[in-house]
PDB file of C-alpha atoms in Angstrom:
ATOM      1  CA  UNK A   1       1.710  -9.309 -15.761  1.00 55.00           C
ATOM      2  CA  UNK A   2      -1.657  -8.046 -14.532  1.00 76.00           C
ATOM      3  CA  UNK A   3      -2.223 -11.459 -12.300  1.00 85.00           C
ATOM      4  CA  UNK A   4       1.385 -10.724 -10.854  1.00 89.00           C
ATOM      5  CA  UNK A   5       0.594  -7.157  -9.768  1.00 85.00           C
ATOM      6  CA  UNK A   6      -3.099  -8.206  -8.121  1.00 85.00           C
ATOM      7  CA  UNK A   7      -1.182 -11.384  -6.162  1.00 93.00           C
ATOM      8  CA  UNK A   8       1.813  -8.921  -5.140  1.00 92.00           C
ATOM      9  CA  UNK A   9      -1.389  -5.873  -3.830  1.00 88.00           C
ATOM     10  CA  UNK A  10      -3.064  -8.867  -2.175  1.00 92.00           C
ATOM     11  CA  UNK A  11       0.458  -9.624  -0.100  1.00 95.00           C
ATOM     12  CA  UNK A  12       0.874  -6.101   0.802  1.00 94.00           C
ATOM     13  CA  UNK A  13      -2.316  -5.771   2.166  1.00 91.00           C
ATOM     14  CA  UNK A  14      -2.522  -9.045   3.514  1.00 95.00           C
ATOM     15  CA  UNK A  15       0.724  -7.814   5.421  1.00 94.00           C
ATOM     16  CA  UNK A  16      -0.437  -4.361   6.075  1.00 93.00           C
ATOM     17  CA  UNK A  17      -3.848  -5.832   7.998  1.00 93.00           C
ATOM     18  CA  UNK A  18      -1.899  -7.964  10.018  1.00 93.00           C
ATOM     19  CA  UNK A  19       0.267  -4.828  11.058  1.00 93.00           C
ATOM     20  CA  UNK A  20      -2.382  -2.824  11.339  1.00 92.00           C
ATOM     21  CA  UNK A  21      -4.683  -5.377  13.877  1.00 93.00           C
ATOM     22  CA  UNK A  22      -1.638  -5.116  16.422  1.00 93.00           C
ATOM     23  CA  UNK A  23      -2.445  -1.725  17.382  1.00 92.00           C
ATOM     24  CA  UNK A  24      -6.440  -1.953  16.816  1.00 93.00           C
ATOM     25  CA  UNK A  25      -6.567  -4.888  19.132  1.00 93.00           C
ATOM     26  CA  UNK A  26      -4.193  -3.107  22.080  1.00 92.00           C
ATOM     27  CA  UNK A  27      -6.063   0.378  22.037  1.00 91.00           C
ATOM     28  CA  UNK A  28      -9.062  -0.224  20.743  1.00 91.00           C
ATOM     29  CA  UNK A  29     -10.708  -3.843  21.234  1.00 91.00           C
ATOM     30  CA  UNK A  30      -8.877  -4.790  24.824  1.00 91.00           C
ATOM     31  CA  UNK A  31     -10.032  -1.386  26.163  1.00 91.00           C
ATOM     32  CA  UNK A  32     -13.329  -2.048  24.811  1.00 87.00           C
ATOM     33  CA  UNK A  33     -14.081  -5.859  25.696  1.00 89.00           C
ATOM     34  CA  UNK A  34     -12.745  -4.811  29.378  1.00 89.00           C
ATOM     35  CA  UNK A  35     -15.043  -1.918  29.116  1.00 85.00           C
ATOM     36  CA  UNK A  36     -12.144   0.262  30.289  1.00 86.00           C
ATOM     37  CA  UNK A  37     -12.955   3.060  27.470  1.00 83.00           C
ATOM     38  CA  UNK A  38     -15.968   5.112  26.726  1.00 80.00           C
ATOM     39  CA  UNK A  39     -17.709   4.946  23.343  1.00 77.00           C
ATOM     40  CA  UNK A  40     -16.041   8.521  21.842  1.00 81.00           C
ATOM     41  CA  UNK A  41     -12.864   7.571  22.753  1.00 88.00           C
ATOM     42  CA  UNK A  42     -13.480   3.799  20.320  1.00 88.00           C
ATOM     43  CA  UNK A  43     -13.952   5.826  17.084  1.00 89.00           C
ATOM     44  CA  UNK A  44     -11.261   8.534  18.229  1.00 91.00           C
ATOM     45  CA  UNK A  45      -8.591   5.319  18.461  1.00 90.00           C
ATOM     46  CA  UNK A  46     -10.318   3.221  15.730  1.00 91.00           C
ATOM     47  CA  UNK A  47      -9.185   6.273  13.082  1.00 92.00           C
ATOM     48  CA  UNK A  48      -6.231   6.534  14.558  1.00 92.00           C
ATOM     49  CA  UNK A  49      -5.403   2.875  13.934  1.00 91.00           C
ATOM     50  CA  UNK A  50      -7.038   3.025  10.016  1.00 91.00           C
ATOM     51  CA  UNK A  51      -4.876   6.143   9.675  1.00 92.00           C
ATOM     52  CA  UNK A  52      -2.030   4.070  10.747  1.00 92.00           C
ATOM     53  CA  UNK A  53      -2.994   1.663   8.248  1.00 91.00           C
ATOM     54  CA  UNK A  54      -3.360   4.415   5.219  1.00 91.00           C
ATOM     55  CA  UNK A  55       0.149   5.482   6.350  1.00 93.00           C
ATOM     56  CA  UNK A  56       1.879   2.283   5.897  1.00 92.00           C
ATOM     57  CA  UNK A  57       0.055   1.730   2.512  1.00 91.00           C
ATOM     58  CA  UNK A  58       0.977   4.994   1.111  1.00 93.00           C
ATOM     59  CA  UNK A  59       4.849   4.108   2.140  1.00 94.00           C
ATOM     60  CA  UNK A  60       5.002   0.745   1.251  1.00 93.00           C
ATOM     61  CA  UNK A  61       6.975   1.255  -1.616  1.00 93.00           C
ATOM     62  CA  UNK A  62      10.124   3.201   0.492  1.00 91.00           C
ATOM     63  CA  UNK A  63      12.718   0.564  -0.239  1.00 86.00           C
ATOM     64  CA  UNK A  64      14.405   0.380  -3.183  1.00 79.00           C
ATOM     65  CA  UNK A  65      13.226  -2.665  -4.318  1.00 82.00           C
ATOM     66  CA  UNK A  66       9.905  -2.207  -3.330  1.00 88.00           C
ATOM     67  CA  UNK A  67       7.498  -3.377  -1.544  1.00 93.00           C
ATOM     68  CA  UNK A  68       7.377  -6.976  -0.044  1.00 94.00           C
ATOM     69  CA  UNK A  69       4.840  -8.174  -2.237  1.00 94.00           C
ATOM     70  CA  UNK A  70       6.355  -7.147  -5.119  1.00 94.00           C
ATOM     71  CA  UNK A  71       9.671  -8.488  -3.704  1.00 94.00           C
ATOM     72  CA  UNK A  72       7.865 -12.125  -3.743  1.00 94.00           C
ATOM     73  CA  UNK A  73       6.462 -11.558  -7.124  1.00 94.00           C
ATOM     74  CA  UNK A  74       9.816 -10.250  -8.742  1.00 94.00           C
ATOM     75  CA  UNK A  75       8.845  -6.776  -9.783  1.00 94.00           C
ATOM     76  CA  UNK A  76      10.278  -3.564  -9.593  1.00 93.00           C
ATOM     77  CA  UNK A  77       8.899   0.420  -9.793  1.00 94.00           C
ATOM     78  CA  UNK A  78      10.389   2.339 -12.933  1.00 94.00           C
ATOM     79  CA  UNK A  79      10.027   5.868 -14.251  1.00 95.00           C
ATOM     80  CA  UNK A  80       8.120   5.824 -17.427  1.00 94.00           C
ATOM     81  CA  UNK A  81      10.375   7.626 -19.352  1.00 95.00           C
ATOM     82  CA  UNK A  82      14.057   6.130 -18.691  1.00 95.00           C
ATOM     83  CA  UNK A  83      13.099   2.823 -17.602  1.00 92.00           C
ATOM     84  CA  UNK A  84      15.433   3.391 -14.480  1.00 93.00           C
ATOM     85  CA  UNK A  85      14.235   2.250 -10.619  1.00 92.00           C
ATOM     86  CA  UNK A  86      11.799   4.735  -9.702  1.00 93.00           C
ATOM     87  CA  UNK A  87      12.647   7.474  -7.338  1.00 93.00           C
ATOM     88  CA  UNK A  88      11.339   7.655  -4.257  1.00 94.00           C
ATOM     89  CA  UNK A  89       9.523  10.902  -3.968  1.00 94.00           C
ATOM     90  CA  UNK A  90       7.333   8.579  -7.509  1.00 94.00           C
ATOM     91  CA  UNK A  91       7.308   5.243  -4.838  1.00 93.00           C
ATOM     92  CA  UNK A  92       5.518   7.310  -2.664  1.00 94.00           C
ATOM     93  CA  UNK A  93       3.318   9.620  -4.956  1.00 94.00           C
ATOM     94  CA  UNK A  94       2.105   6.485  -6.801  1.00 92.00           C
ATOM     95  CA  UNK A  95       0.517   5.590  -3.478  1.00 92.00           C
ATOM     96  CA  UNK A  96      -1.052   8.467  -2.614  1.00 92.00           C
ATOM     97  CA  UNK A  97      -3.919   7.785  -4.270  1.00 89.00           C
ATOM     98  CA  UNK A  98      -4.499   3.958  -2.733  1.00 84.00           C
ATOM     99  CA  UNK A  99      -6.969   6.842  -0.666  1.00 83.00           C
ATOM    100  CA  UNK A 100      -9.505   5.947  -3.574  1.00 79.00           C
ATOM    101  CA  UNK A 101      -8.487   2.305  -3.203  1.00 76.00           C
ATOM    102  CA  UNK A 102     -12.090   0.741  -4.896  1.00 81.00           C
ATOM    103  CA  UNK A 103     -11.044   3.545  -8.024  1.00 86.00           C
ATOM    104  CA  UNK A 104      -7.431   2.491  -8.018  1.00 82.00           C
ATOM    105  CA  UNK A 105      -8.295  -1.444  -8.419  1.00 78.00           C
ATOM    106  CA  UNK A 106     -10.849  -1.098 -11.122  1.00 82.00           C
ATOM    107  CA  UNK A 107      -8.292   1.127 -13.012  1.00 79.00           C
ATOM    108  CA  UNK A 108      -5.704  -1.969 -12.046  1.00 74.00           C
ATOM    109  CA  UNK A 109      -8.471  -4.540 -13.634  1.00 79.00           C
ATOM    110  CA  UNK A 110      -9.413  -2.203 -16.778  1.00 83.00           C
ATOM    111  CA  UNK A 111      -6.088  -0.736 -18.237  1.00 80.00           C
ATOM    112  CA  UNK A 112      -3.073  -2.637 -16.544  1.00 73.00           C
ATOM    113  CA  UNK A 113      -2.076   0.740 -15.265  1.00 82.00           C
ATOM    114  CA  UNK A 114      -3.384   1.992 -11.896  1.00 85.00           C
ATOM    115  CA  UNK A 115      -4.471   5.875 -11.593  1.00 90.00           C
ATOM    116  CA  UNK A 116      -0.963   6.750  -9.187  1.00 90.00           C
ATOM    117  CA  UNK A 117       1.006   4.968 -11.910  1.00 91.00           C
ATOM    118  CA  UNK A 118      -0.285   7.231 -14.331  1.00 91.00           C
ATOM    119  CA  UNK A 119       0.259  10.249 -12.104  1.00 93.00           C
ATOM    120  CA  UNK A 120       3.678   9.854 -11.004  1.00 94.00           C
ATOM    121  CA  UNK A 121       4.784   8.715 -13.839  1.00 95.00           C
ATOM    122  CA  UNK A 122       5.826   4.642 -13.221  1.00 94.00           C
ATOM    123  CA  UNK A 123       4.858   1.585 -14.493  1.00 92.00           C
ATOM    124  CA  UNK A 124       5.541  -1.777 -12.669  1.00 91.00           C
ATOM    125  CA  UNK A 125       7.489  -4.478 -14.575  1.00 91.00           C
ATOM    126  CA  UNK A 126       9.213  -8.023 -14.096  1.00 91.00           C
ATOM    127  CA  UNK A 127      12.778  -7.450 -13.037  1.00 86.00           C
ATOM    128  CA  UNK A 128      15.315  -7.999 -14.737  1.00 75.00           C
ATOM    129  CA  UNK A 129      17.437 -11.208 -14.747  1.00 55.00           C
ATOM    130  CA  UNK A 130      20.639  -9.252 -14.290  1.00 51.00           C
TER     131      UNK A 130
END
């Protein structure tokens, strides 16, 4: 279960760097190779863009069935406690803390149960064949 949940992360951020190089590449390195932009206004647009980036990580999980990667790897978001689809103020709390993203994935490796999981009170399991 634990290789399933690393290869569906590794999709979403896979998916979520691709996303995220669109915008880097129009307003930050285009500006910059042309030499259009001054160095101050790089980092102001180059943390707007990793924001951007954080943003889309944190709400990956806004559809119902989850994110994409999960999708592909046939898993689903559940409350702890009734074993229903997780709700989607959990979805997003669960990825609030993707912020300490080097924490998270050690926690991942360690316990099969990343930090977010723990606070909002989900797990991640197979779906079901219903």
């Amino acid at each position: 279960m634990n290789t399933k949940r690393i290869v569906a992360g590794l999709i979403d951020f896979f998916i979520i760097a691709l996303i995220y190089e669109i915008p880097f590449a129009i307003f930050v390195m285009l500006p910059l190779i042309t030499g259009q932009i001054s160095s101050d206004i790089v980092i102001e647009r180059a943390l707007y863009c990793t924001l951007f980036a954080l943003f889309l990580l944190i709400f990956k999980d806004i559809f119902k069935n989850g994110s994409i990667g999960k999708r592909i790897m046939k898993l689903e978001i559940v409350d702890s406690k009734t074993q229903e689809k997780a709700l989607l103020t959990k979805r997003i709390l669960r990825n609030v803390t993707w912020v300490l993203s080097f924490i998270e994935v050690i926690f991942l490796i360690a316990s099969d149960k990343r930090i977010g999981d723990r606070i909002a009170g989900t797990e991640v399991l197979e779906k079901n064949a219903n």
